[in-house]
mmCIF file of C-alpha atoms in Angstrom:
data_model
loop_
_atom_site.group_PDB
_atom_site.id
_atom_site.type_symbol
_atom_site.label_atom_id
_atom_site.label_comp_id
_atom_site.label_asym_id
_atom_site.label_seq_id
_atom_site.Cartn_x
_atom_site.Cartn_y
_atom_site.Cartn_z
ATOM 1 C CA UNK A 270 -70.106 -39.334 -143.958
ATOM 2 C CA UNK A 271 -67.265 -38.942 -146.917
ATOM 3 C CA UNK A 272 -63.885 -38.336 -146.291
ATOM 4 C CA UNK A 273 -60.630 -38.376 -148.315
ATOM 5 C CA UNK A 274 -58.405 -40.669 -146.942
ATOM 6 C CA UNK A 275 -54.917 -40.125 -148.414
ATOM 7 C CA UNK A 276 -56.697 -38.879 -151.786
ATOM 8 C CA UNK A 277 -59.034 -41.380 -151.877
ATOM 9 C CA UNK A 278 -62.712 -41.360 -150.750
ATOM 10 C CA UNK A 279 -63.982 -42.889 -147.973
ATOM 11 C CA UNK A 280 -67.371 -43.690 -146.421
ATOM 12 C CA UNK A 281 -67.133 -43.736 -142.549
ATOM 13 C CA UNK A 282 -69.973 -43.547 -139.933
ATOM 14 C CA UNK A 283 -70.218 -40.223 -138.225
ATOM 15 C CA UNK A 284 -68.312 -39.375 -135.145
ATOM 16 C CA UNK A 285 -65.145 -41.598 -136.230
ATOM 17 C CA UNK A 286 -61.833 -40.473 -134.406
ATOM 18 C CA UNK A 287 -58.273 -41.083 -136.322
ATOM 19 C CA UNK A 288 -57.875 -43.582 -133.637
ATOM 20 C CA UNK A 289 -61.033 -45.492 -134.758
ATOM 21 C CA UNK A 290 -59.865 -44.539 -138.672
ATOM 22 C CA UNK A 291 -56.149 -46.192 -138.307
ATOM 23 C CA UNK A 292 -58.062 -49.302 -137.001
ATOM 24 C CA UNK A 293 -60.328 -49.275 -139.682
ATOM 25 C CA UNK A 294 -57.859 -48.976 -142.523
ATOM 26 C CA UNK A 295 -55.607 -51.229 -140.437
ATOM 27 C CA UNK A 296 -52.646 -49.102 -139.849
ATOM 28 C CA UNK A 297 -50.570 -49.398 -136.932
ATOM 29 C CA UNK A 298 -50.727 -46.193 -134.798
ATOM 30 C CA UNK A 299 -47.549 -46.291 -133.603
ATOM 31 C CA UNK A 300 -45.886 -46.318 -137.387
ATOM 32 C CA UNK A 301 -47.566 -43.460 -138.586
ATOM 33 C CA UNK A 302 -48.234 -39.552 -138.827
ATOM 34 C CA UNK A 303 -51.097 -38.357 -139.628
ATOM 35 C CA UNK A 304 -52.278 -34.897 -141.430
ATOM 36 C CA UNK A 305 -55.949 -33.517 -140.772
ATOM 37 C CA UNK A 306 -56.603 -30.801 -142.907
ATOM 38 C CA UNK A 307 -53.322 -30.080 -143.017
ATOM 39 C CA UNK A 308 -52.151 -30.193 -139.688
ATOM 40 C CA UNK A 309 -49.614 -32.971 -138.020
ATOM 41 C CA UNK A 310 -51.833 -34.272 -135.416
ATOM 42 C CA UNK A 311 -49.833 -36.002 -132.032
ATOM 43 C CA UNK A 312 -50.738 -39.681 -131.376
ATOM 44 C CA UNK A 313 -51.838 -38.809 -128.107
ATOM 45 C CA UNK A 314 -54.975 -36.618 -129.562
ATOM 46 C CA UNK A 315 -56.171 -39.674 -131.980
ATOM 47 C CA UNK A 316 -58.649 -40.579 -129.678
ATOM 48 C CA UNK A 317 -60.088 -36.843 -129.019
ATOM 49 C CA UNK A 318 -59.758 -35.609 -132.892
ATOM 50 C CA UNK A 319 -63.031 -36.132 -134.427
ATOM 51 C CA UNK A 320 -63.415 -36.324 -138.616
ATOM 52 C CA UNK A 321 -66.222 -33.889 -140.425
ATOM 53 C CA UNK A 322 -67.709 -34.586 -143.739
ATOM 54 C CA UNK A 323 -65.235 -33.829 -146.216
ATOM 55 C CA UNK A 324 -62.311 -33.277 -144.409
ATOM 56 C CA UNK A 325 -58.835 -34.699 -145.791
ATOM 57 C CA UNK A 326 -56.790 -36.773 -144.003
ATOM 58 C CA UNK A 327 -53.051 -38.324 -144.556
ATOM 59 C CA UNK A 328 -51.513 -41.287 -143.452
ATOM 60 C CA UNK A 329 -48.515 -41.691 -143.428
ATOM 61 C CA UNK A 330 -46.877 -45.095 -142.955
ATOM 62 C CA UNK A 331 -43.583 -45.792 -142.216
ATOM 63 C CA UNK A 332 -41.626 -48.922 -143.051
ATOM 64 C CA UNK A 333 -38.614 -50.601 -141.121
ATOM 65 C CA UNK A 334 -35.221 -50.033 -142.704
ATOM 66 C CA UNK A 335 -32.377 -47.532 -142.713
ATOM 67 C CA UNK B 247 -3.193 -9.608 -170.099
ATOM 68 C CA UNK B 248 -0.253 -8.811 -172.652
ATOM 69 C CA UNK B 249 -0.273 -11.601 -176.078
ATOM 70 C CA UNK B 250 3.049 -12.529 -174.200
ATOM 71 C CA UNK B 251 0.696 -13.929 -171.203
ATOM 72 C CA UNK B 252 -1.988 -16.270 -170.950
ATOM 73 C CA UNK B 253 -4.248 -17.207 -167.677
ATOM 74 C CA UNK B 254 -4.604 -20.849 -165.825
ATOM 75 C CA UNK B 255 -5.258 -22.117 -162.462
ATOM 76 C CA UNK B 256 -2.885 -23.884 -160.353
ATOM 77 C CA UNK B 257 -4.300 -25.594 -157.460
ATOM 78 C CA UNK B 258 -7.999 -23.589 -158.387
ATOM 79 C CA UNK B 259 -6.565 -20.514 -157.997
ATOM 80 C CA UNK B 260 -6.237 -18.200 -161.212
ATOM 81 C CA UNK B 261 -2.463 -17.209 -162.249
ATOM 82 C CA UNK B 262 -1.124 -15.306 -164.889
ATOM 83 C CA UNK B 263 1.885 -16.586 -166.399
ATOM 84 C CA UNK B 264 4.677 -16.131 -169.522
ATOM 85 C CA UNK B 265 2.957 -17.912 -172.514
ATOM 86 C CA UNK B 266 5.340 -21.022 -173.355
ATOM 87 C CA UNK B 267 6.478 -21.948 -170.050
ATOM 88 C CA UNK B 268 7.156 -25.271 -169.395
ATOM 89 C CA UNK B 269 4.754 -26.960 -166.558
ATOM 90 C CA UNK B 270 8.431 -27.897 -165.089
ATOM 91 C CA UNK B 271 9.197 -23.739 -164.535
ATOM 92 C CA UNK B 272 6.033 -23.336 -162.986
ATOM 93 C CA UNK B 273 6.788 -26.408 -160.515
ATOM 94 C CA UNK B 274 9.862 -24.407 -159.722
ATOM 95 C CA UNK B 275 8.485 -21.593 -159.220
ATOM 96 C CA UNK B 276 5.345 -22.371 -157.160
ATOM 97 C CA UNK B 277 5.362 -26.072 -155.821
ATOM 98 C CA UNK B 278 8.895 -27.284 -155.980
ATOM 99 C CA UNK B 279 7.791 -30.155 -153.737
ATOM 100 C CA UNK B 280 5.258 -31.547 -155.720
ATOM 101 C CA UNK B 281 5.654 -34.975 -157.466
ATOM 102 C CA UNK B 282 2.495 -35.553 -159.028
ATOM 103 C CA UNK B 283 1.445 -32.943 -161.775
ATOM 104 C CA UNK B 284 -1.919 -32.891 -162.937
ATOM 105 C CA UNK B 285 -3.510 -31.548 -165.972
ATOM 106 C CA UNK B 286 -6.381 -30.807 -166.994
ATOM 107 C CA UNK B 287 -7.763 -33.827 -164.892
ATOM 108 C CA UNK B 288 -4.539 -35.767 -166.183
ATOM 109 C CA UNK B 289 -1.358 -36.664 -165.131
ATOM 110 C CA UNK B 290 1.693 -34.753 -166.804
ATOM 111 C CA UNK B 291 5.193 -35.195 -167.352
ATOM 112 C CA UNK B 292 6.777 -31.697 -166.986
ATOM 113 C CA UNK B 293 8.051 -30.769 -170.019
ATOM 114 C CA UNK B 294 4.362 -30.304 -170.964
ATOM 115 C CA UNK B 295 3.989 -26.630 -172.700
ATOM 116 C CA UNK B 296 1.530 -24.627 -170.332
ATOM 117 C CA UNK B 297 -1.722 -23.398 -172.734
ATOM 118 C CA UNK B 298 -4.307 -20.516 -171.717
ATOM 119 C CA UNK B 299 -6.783 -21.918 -169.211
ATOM 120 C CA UNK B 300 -5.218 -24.721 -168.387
ATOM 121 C CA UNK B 301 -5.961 -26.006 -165.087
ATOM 122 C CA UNK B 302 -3.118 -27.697 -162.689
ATOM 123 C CA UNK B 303 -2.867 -29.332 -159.740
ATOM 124 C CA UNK B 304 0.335 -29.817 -157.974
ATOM 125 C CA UNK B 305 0.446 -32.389 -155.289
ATOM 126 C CA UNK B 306 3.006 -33.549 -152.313
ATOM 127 C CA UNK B 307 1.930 -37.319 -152.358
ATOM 128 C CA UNK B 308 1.133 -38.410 -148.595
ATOM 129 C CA UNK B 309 0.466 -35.213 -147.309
ATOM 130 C CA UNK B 310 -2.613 -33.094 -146.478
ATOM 131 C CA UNK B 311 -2.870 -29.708 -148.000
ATOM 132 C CA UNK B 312 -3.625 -26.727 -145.254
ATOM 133 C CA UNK B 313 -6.952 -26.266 -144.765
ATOM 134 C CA UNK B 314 -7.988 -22.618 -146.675
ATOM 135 C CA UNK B 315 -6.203 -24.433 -149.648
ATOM 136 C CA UNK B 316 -8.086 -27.895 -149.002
ATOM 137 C CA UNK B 317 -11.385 -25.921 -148.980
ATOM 138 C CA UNK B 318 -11.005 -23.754 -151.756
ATOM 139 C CA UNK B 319 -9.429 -27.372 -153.533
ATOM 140 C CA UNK B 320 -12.768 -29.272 -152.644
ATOM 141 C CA UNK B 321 -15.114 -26.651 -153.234
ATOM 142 C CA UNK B 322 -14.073 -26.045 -156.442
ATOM 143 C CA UNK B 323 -15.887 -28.245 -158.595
ATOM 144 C CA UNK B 324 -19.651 -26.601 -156.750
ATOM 145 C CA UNK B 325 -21.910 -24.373 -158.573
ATOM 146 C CA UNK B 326 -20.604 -20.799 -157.790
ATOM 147 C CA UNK B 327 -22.523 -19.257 -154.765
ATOM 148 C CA UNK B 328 -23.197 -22.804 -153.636
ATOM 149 C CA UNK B 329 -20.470 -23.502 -150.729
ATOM 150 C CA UNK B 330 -21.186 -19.596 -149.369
ATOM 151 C CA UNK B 331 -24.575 -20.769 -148.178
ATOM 152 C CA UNK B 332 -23.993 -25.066 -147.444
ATOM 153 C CA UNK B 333 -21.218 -23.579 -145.160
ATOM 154 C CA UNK B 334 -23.333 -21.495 -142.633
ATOM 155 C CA UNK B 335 -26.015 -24.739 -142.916
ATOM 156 C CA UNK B 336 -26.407 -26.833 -139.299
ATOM 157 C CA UNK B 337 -27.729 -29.731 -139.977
ATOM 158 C CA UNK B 338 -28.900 -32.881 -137.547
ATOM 159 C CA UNK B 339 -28.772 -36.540 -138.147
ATOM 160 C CA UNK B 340 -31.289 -38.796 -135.983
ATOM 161 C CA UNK B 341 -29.714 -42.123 -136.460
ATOM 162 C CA UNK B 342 -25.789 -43.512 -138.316
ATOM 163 C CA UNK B 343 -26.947 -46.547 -139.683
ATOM 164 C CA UNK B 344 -27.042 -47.230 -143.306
ATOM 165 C CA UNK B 345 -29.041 -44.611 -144.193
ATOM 166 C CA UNK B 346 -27.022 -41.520 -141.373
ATOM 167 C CA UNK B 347 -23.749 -42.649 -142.342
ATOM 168 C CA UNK B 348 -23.953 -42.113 -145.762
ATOM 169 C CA UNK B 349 -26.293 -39.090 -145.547
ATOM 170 C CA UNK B 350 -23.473 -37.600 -143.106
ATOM 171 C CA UNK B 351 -20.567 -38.624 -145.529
ATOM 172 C CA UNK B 352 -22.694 -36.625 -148.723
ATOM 173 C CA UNK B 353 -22.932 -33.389 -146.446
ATOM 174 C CA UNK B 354 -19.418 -33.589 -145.446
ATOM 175 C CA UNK B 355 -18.006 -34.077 -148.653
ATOM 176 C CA UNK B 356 -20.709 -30.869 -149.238
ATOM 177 C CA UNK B 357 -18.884 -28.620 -147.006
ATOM 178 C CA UNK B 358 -22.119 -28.297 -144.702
ATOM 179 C CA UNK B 359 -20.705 -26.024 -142.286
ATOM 180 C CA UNK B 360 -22.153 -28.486 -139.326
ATOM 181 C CA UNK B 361 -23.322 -31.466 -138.641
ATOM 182 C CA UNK B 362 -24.605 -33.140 -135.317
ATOM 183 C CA UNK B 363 -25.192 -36.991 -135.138
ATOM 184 C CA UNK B 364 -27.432 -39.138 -132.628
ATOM 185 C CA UNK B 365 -27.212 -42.465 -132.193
ATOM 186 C CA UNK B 366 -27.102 -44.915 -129.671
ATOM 187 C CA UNK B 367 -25.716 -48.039 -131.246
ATOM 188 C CA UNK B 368 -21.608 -49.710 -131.962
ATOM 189 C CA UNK B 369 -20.775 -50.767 -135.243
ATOM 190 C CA UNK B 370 -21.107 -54.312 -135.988
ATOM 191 C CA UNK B 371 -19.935 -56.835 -138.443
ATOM 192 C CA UNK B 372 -23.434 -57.231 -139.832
ATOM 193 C CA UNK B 373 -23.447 -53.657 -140.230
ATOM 194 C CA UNK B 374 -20.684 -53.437 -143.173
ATOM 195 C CA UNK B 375 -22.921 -54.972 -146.010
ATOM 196 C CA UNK B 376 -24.070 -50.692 -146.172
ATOM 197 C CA UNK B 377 -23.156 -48.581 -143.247
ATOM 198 C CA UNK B 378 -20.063 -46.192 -143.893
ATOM 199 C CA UNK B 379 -17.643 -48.023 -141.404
ATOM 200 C CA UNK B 380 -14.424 -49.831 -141.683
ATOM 201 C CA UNK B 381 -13.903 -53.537 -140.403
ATOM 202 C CA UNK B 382 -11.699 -51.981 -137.690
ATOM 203 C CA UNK B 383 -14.148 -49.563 -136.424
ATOM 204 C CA UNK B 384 -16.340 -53.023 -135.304
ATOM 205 C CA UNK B 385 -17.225 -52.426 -131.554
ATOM 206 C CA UNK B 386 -16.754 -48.375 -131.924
ATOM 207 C CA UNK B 387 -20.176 -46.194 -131.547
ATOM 208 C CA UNK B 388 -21.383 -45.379 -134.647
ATOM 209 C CA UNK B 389 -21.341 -41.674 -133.547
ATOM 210 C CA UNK B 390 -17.487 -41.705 -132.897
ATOM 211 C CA UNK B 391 -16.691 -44.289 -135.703
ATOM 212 C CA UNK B 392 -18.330 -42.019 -138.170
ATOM 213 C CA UNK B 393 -17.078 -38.636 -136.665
ATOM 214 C CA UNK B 394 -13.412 -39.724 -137.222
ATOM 215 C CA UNK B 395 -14.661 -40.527 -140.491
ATOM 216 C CA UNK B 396 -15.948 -37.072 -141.713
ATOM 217 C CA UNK B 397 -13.013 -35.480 -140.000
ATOM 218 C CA UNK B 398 -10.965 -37.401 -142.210
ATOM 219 C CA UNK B 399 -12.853 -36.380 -145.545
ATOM 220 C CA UNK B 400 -13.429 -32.820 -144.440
ATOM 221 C CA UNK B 401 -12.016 -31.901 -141.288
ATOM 222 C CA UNK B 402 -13.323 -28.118 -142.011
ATOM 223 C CA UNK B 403 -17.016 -29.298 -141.334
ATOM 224 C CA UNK B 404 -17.633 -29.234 -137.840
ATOM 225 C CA UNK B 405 -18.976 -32.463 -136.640
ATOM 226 C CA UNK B 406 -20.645 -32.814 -132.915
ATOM 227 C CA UNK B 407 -22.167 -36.187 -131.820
ATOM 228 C CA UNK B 408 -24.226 -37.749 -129.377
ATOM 229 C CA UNK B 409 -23.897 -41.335 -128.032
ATOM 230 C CA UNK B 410 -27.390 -42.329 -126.900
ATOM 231 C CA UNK B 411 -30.657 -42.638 -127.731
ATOM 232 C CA UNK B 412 -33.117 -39.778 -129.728
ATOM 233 C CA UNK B 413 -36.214 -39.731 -127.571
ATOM 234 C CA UNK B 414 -39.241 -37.783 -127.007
ATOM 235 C CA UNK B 415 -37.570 -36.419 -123.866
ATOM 236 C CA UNK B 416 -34.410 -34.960 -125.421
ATOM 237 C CA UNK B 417 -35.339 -34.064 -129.455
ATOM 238 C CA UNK B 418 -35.730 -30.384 -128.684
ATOM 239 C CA UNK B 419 -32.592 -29.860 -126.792
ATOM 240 C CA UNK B 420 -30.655 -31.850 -129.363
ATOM 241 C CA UNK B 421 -31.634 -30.522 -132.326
ATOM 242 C CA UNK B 422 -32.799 -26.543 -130.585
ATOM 243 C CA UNK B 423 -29.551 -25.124 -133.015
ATOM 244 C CA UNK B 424 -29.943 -27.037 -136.343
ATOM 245 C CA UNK B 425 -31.853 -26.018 -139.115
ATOM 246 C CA UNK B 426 -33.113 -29.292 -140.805
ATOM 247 C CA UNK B 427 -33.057 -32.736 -139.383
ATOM 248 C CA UNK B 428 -32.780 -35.467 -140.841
ATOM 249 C CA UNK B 429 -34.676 -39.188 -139.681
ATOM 250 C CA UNK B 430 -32.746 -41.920 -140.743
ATOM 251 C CA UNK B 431 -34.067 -44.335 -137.975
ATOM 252 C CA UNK B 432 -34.288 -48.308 -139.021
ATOM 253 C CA UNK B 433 -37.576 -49.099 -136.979
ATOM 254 C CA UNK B 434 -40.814 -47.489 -137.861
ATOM 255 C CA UNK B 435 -42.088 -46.627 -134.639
ATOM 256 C CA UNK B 436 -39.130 -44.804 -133.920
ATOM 257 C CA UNK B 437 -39.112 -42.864 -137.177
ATOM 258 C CA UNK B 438 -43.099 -41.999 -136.780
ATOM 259 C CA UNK B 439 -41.867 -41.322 -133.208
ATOM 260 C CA UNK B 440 -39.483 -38.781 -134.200
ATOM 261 C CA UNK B 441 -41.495 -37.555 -137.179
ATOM 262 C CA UNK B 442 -44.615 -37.024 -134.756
ATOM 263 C CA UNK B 443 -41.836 -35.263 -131.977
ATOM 264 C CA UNK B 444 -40.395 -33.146 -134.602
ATOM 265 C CA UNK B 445 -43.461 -31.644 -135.290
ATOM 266 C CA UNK B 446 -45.135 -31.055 -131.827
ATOM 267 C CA UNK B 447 -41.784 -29.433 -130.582
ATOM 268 C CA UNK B 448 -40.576 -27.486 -133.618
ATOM 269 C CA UNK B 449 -42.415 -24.684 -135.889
ATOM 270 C CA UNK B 450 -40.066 -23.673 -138.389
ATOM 271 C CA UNK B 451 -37.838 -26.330 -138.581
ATOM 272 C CA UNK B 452 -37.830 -29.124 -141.931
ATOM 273 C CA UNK B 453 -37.683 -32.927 -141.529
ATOM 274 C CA UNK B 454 -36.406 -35.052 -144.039
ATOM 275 C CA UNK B 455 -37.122 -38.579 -143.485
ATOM 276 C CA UNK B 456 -37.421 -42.215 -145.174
ATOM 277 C CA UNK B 457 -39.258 -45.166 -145.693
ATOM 278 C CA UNK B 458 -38.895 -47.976 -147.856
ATOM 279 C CA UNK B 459 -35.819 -49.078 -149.071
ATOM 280 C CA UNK B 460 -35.021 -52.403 -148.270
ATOM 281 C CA UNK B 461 -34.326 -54.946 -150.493
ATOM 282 C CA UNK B 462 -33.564 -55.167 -154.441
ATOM 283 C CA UNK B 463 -36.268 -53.557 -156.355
ATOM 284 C CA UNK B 464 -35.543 -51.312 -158.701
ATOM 285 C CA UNK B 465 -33.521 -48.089 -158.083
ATOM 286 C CA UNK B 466 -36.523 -46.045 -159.491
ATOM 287 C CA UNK B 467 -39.174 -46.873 -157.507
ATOM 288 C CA UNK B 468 -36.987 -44.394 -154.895
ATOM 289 C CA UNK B 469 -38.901 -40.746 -154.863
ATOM 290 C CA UNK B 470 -38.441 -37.682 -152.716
ATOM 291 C CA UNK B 471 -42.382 -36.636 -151.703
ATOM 292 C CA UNK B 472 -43.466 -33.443 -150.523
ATOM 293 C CA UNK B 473 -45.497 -34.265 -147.388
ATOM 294 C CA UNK B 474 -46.103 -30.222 -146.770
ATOM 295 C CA UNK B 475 -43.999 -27.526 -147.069
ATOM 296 C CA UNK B 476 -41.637 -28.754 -143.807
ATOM 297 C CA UNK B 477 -41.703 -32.536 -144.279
ATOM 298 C CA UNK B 478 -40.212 -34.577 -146.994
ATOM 299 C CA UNK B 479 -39.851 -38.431 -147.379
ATOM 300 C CA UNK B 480 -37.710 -40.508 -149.264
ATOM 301 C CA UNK B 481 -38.387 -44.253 -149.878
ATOM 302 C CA UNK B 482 -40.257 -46.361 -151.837
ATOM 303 C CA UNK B 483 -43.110 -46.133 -148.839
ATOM 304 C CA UNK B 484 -43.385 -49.726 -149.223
ATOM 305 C CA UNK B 485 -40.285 -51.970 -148.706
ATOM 306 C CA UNK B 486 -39.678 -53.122 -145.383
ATOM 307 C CA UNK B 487 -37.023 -54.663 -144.193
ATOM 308 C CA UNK B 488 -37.736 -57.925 -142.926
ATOM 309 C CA UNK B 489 -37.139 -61.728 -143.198
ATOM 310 C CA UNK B 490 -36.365 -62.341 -147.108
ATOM 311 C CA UNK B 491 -35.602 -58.774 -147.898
ATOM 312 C CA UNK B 492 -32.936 -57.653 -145.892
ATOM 313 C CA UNK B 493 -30.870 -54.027 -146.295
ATOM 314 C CA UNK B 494 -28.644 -53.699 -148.725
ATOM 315 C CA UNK B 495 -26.180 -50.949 -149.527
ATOM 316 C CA UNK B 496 -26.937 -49.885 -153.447
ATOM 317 C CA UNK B 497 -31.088 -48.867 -152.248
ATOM 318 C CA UNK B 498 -30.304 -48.114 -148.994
ATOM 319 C CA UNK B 499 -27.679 -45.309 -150.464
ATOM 320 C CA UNK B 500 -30.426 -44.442 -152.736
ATOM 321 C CA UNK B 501 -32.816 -42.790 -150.217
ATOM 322 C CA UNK B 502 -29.753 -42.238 -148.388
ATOM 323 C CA UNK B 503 -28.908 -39.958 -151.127
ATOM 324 C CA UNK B 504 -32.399 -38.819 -151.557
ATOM 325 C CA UNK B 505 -32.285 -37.730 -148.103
ATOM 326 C CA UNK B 506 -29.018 -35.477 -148.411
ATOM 327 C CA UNK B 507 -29.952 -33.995 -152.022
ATOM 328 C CA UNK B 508 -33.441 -33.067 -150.219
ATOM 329 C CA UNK B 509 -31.145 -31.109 -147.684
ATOM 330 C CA UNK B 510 -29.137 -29.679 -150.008
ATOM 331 C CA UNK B 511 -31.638 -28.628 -151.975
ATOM 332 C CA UNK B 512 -33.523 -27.045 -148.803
ATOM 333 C CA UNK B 513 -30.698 -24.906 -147.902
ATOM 334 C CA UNK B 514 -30.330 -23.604 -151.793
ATOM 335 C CA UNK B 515 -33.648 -22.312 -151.323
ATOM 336 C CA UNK B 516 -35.176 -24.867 -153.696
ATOM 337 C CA UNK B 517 -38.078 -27.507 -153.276
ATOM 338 C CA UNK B 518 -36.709 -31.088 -153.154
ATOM 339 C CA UNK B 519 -39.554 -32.904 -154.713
ATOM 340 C CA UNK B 520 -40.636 -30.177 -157.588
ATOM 341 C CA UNK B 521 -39.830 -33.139 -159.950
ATOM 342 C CA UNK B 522 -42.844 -34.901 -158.776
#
């Protein structure tokens, strides 16, 4: 299936969490928040939130430093 | 207003006076303690001939106006209507590091009407190269050390502080009364820890937090993003700090900066990132 991963398409097999996503796109899961179709989703439902064809999804990295 | 009058300000307040008067008279009259006569942004001997709209400040060297007079004084120079609404504003701070001290200093100097601080660390030597502290606040926490601080710039804001740690335990009883918080954590887990926090506990509230400033790349590279309408981040999104590009004060007071405009802007009803 297609998704749009921070505005940019992305072919992923069907059935993919955001935990299986972050490891994918190799982003740490602990340094990030992530939107799904608009909603802040909490780390601890990565595993159990499943993507759909077409749905958006942002990542949000953060970097050390302040 | 007769032709015989004309209008200035002394101390920001609006006077009507005789037209012709020497500033001297009006020292006199008004301030007979002051010695140090400004204006129009300039120091003035006193035989200076007062002109319509003239603005003057009259000032007792060494000692600290009372506070009405030190707020209207300070406020002065904001867009009318401006310190009305930054005044009722509660804002919280998660983290006085580089980027919480000088956030907190920009509000203060604001006249946010208040301002809590968490943080669980002292201030230390290493710390000085862009964290808001003096050399003899070394050992102090940051949340006292930088309290005294914003007392001393605006002791009408009302500063509260917390010495200890921001967790996923305690967010939502620390920050229950404040209307936008503000992350200015230095490791990334704790800021997407917060971030992630904020947003479970809190419905209304807006976050404004950073990543990516470490380092010397350009100023510019620094935007304010719109994440959604209660969530903006200010950073470069790609600098970390890190072995060969340490934190330094000029980009570090750039999102800094970022951070406290985004506030601002927040509480004047605007949209911090509009400028894309």
């Amino acid at each position: 299936m297609r998704i749009i991963v921070n505005g940019n398409e992305k072919q992923v097999k069907d059935h993919t969490s955001i935990a299986t996503l972050l490891e994918l796109v190799g982003v740490n899961p602990e340094q990030v928040v992530a939107e799904h179709k608009g909603t802040i989703v909490s780390p601890q439902h990565y595993h159990g939130t499943f993507l759909n064809d077409g749905d958006t999804i942002e990542l949000i990295q953060f970097v050390g430093g302040g | 207003m007769s032709r015989q009058q004309i209008q200035i300000y002394l101390n920001e307040r609006s006077l009507t006076i005789a037209a012709g008067m020497p500033l001297r008279d009006l020292q006199q009259q008004q301030c007979p303690e002051a010695d140090l006569l400004i204006v129009n942004g300039y120091p003035c001997s006193d035989d200076h001939i007062l002109a319509h709209q003239d603005r003057i400040v009259m000032i007792c060297r060494g000692i600290a106006p009372q506070p009405q007079e030190l707020e209207a004084l300070m406020m002065a120079r904001h867009t009318p209507g401006v310190h009305a609404k930054v005044k009722m504003a509660r804002v919280g701070i998660a983290g006085a590091g580089g980027l919480g001290s000088a956030i907190a200093i920009a509000l203060a100097r604001t006249g946010i009407g208040f301002i809590r601080i968490a943080d669980f660390d002292v201030v230390e030597p290493s710390n000085l190269n862009r964290q808001q502290y003096f050399i003899d606040q070394i050992g102090l926490p940051k949340v006292h050390a930088l309290r005294d601080n914003l007392q001393r710039i605006n002791p009408l804001v009302t500063v509260d502080s917390y010495y200890g740690k921001v967790t996923t335990n305690n967010l939502k009883e620390l920050f229950a009364d404040i209307d936008i918080l503000v992350e200015a954590f230095d490791r990334a887990d704790q800021k997407a820890m917060l971030a992630n926090t904020f947003f479970r506990t809190f419905s209304e509230k807006y976050l404004v937090a950073a990543s990516g400033m470490a380092g010397y790349e350009p100023g510019n590279t620094i935007r304010t993003r719109k994440i959604n309408d209660r969530f903006y981040l200010c950073g470069d999104n790609l600098t970390a700090a890190g072995p060969g590009c340490g934190l330094m004060a000029p980009r570090v007071g750039i999102a800094a900066h970022h951070q406290a405009n985004a506030v601002l802007r927040l509480i004047l009803g605007e949209d911090p990132a509009t400028q894309g």
